[in-house]
Amino acid sequence: MTTREALAHVRRRDGVAVIELIGDLNAAAESALDEAWTAATTVRPDAVVLSFENSGYINSTGIALVVGLLASARAHRIPIRAYGLTDHYREIFEITRLADFMAIENDEDSAVQGVGGDRNG
């Protein structure tokens, strides 16, 4: 298995910060993910959407990094949503119960448009 350097780009859409994860989500991704989270939340968004469309392998450390984002989001009352997970990783997120703490959608439009319901909760 070839590992790809992890990058995370932030963009805004309709009051939502979208973090595009690129490459493998493992220990090497920590600083990129931390920087992206800071950039995404500096101006408080209605929600943060994690895009896994261009991510590769996610190991247990990568899962732990996502848990850390969820903890920070919960502390700051920022809803988290995700899309672009492969069926395999979607199942892992369900088994590990990460899916209990974030909405997992099929595409970006659904993730961004579904934010309105998060704000009411």
PDB file of N, CA and C in Angstrom, residues 30-68:
ATOM      1  N   GLU A  30      -2.207  14.746  11.033  1.00  0.00           N
ATOM      2  CA  GLU A  30      -2.634  15.514  12.202  1.00  0.00           C
ATOM      3  C   GLU A  30      -2.461  17.015  12.047  1.00  0.00           C
ATOM      4  N   SER A  31      -1.302  17.473  11.635  1.00  0.00           N
ATOM      5  CA  SER A  31      -1.094  18.922  11.557  1.00  0.00           C
ATOM      6  C   SER A  31      -1.951  19.547  10.460  1.00  0.00           C
ATOM      7  N   ALA A  32      -2.086  18.868   9.310  1.00  0.00           N
ATOM      8  CA  ALA A  32      -2.932  19.399   8.235  1.00  0.00           C
ATOM      9  C   ALA A  32      -4.381  19.497   8.693  1.00  0.00           C
ATOM     10  N   LEU A  33      -4.841  18.493   9.424  1.00  0.00           N
ATOM     11  CA  LEU A  33      -6.220  18.497   9.904  1.00  0.00           C
ATOM     12  C   LEU A  33      -6.427  19.565  10.978  1.00  0.00           C
ATOM     13  N   ASP A  34      -5.452  19.715  11.876  1.00  0.00           N
ATOM     14  CA  ASP A  34      -5.540  20.761  12.904  1.00  0.00           C
ATOM     15  C   ASP A  34      -5.589  22.152  12.278  1.00  0.00           C
ATOM     16  N   GLU A  35      -4.733  22.384  11.294  1.00  0.00           N
ATOM     17  CA  GLU A  35      -4.719  23.688  10.615  1.00  0.00           C
ATOM     18  C   GLU A  35      -6.038  23.941   9.882  1.00  0.00           C
ATOM     19  N   ALA A  36      -6.560  22.908   9.249  1.00  0.00           N
ATOM     20  CA  ALA A  36      -7.828  23.053   8.528  1.00  0.00           C
ATOM     21  C   ALA A  36      -8.963  23.336   9.506  1.00  0.00           C
ATOM     22  N   TRP A  37      -8.974  22.646  10.636  1.00  0.00           N
ATOM     23  CA  TRP A  37     -10.023  22.873  11.634  1.00  0.00           C
ATOM     24  C   TRP A  37      -9.974  24.311  12.148  1.00  0.00           C
ATOM     25  N   THR A  38      -8.782  24.802  12.425  1.00  0.00           N
ATOM     26  CA  THR A  38      -8.625  26.182  12.892  1.00  0.00           C
ATOM     27  C   THR A  38      -9.122  27.161  11.837  1.00  0.00           C
ATOM     28  N   ALA A  39      -8.727  26.946  10.593  1.00  0.00           N
ATOM     29  CA  ALA A  39      -9.170  27.827   9.509  1.00  0.00           C
ATOM     30  C   ALA A  39     -10.682  27.755   9.323  1.00  0.00           C
ATOM     31  N   ALA A  40     -11.243  26.570   9.457  1.00  0.00           N
ATOM     32  CA  ALA A  40     -12.680  26.387   9.245  1.00  0.00           C
ATOM     33  C   ALA A  40     -13.518  27.031  10.340  1.00  0.00           C
ATOM     34  N   THR A  41     -12.971  27.100  11.542  1.00  0.00           N
ATOM     35  CA  THR A  41     -13.766  27.568  12.679  1.00  0.00           C
ATOM     36  C   THR A  41     -13.385  28.956  13.184  1.00  0.00           C
ATOM     37  N   THR A  42     -12.417  29.599  12.566  1.00  0.00           N
ATOM     38  CA  THR A  42     -12.023  30.949  12.978  1.00  0.00           C
ATOM     39  C   THR A  42     -13.205  31.899  12.870  1.00  0.00           C
ATOM     40  N   VAL A  43     -13.895  31.839  11.747  1.00  0.00           N
ATOM     41  CA  VAL A  43     -15.168  32.548  11.585  1.00  0.00           C
ATOM     42  C   VAL A  43     -16.215  31.467  11.771  1.00  0.00           C
ATOM     43  N   ARG A  44     -16.965  31.552  12.866  1.00  0.00           N
ATOM     44  CA  ARG A  44     -17.855  30.457  13.240  1.00  0.00           C
ATOM     45  C   ARG A  44     -18.811  30.064  12.103  1.00  0.00           C
ATOM     46  N   PRO A  45     -18.686  28.825  11.622  1.00  0.00           N
ATOM     47  CA  PRO A  45     -19.582  28.351  10.566  1.00  0.00           C
ATOM     48  C   PRO A  45     -20.881  27.804  11.159  1.00  0.00           C
ATOM     49  N   ASP A  46     -21.895  27.673  10.314  1.00  0.00           N
ATOM     50  CA  ASP A  46     -23.131  27.015  10.740  1.00  0.00           C
ATOM     51  C   ASP A  46     -22.873  25.535  10.994  1.00  0.00           C
ATOM     52  N   ALA A  47     -21.902  24.982  10.282  1.00  0.00           N
ATOM     53  CA  ALA A  47     -21.498  23.583  10.429  1.00  0.00           C
ATOM     54  C   ALA A  47     -20.164  23.403   9.718  1.00  0.00           C
ATOM     55  N   VAL A  48     -19.538  22.261   9.977  1.00  0.00           N
ATOM     56  CA  VAL A  48     -18.344  21.869   9.238  1.00  0.00           C
ATOM     57  C   VAL A  48     -18.676  20.568   8.520  1.00  0.00           C
ATOM     58  N   VAL A  49     -18.379  20.544   7.234  1.00  0.00           N
ATOM     59  CA  VAL A  49     -18.585  19.347   6.417  1.00  0.00           C
ATOM     60  C   VAL A  49     -17.210  18.789   6.076  1.00  0.00           C
ATOM     61  N   LEU A  50     -17.029  17.512   6.358  1.00  0.00           N
ATOM     62  CA  LEU A  50     -15.787  16.823   6.013  1.00  0.00           C
ATOM     63  C   LEU A  50     -15.991  16.079   4.697  1.00  0.00           C
ATOM     64  N   SER A  51     -15.166  16.397   3.707  1.00  0.00           N
ATOM     65  CA  SER A  51     -15.228  15.709   2.421  1.00  0.00           C
ATOM     66  C   SER A  51     -14.170  14.615   2.395  1.00  0.00           C
ATOM     67  N   PHE A  52     -14.623  13.380   2.263  1.00  0.00           N
ATOM     68  CA  PHE A  52     -13.724  12.235   2.168  1.00  0.00           C
ATOM     69  C   PHE A  52     -13.568  11.760   0.722  1.00  0.00           C
ATOM     70  N   GLU A  53     -14.070  12.545  -0.245  1.00  0.00           N
ATOM     71  CA  GLU A  53     -14.027  12.134  -1.652  1.00  0.00           C
ATOM     72  C   GLU A  53     -12.618  11.822  -2.143  1.00  0.00           C
ATOM     73  N   ASN A  54     -11.637  12.573  -1.687  1.00  0.00           N
ATOM     74  CA  ASN A  54     -10.266  12.395  -2.160  1.00  0.00           C
ATOM     75  C   ASN A  54      -9.336  11.852  -1.089  1.00  0.00           C
ATOM     76  N   SER A  55      -9.919  11.286  -0.049  1.00  0.00           N
ATOM     77  CA  SER A  55      -9.080  10.694   0.982  1.00  0.00           C
ATOM     78  C   SER A  55      -8.790   9.249   0.616  1.00  0.00           C
ATOM     79  N   GLY A  56      -7.732   8.747   1.159  1.00  0.00           N
ATOM     80  CA  GLY A  56      -7.350   7.368   0.872  1.00  0.00           C
ATOM     81  C   GLY A  56      -7.589   6.497   2.081  1.00  0.00           C
ATOM     82  N   TYR A  57      -6.548   5.855   2.489  1.00  0.00           N
ATOM     83  CA  TYR A  57      -6.586   4.939   3.612  1.00  0.00           C
ATOM     84  C   TYR A  57      -6.827   5.715   4.914  1.00  0.00           C
ATOM     85  N   ILE A  58      -7.677   5.184   5.775  1.00  0.00           N
ATOM     86  CA  ILE A  58      -7.918   5.766   7.098  1.00  0.00           C
ATOM     87  C   ILE A  58      -7.580   4.684   8.112  1.00  0.00           C
ATOM     88  N   ASN A  59      -6.552   4.924   8.936  1.00  0.00           N
ATOM     89  CA  ASN A  59      -6.206   3.927   9.947  1.00  0.00           C
ATOM     90  C   ASN A  59      -6.783   4.337  11.301  1.00  0.00           C
ATOM     91  N   SER A  60      -6.456   3.592  12.340  1.00  0.00           N
ATOM     92  CA  SER A  60      -7.018   3.865  13.664  1.00  0.00           C
ATOM     93  C   SER A  60      -6.618   5.250  14.176  1.00  0.00           C
ATOM     94  N   THR A  61      -5.432   5.706  13.846  1.00  0.00           N
ATOM     95  CA  THR A  61      -5.028   7.055  14.239  1.00  0.00           C
ATOM     96  C   THR A  61      -5.872   8.089  13.507  1.00  0.00           C
ATOM     97  N   GLY A  62      -6.170   7.833  12.245  1.00  0.00           N
ATOM     98  CA  GLY A  62      -7.048   8.719  11.481  1.00  0.00           C
ATOM     99  C   GLY A  62      -8.434   8.786  12.094  1.00  0.00           C
ATOM    100  N   ILE A  63      -8.941   7.647  12.528  1.00  0.00           N
ATOM    101  CA  ILE A  63     -10.243   7.615  13.213  1.00  0.00           C
ATOM    102  C   ILE A  63     -10.161   8.460  14.481  1.00  0.00           C
ATOM    103  N   ALA A  64      -9.055   8.324  15.213  1.00  0.00           N
ATOM    104  CA  ALA A  64      -8.875   9.108  16.445  1.00  0.00           C
ATOM    105  C   ALA A  64      -8.844  10.604  16.136  1.00  0.00           C
ATOM    106  N   LEU A  65      -8.259  10.993  15.008  1.00  0.00           N
ATOM    107  CA  LEU A  65      -8.246  12.405  14.625  1.00  0.00           C
ATOM    108  C   LEU A  65      -9.666  12.901  14.362  1.00  0.00           C
ATOM    109  N   VAL A  66     -10.485  12.082  13.732  1.00  0.00           N
ATOM    110  CA  VAL A  66     -11.881  12.449  13.495  1.00  0.00           C
ATOM    111  C   VAL A  66     -12.617  12.569  14.828  1.00  0.00           C
ATOM    112  N   VAL A  67     -12.351  11.661  15.751  1.00  0.00           N
ATOM    113  CA  VAL A  67     -12.957  11.736  17.092  1.00  0.00           C
ATOM    114  C   VAL A  67     -12.571  13.053  17.763  1.00  0.00           C
ATOM    115  N   GLY A  68     -11.324  13.462  17.609  1.00  0.00           N
ATOM    116  CA  GLY A  68     -10.878  14.738  18.179  1.00  0.00           C
ATOM    117  C   GLY A  68     -11.636  15.918  17.596  1.00  0.00           C
TER     118      GLY A  68
END
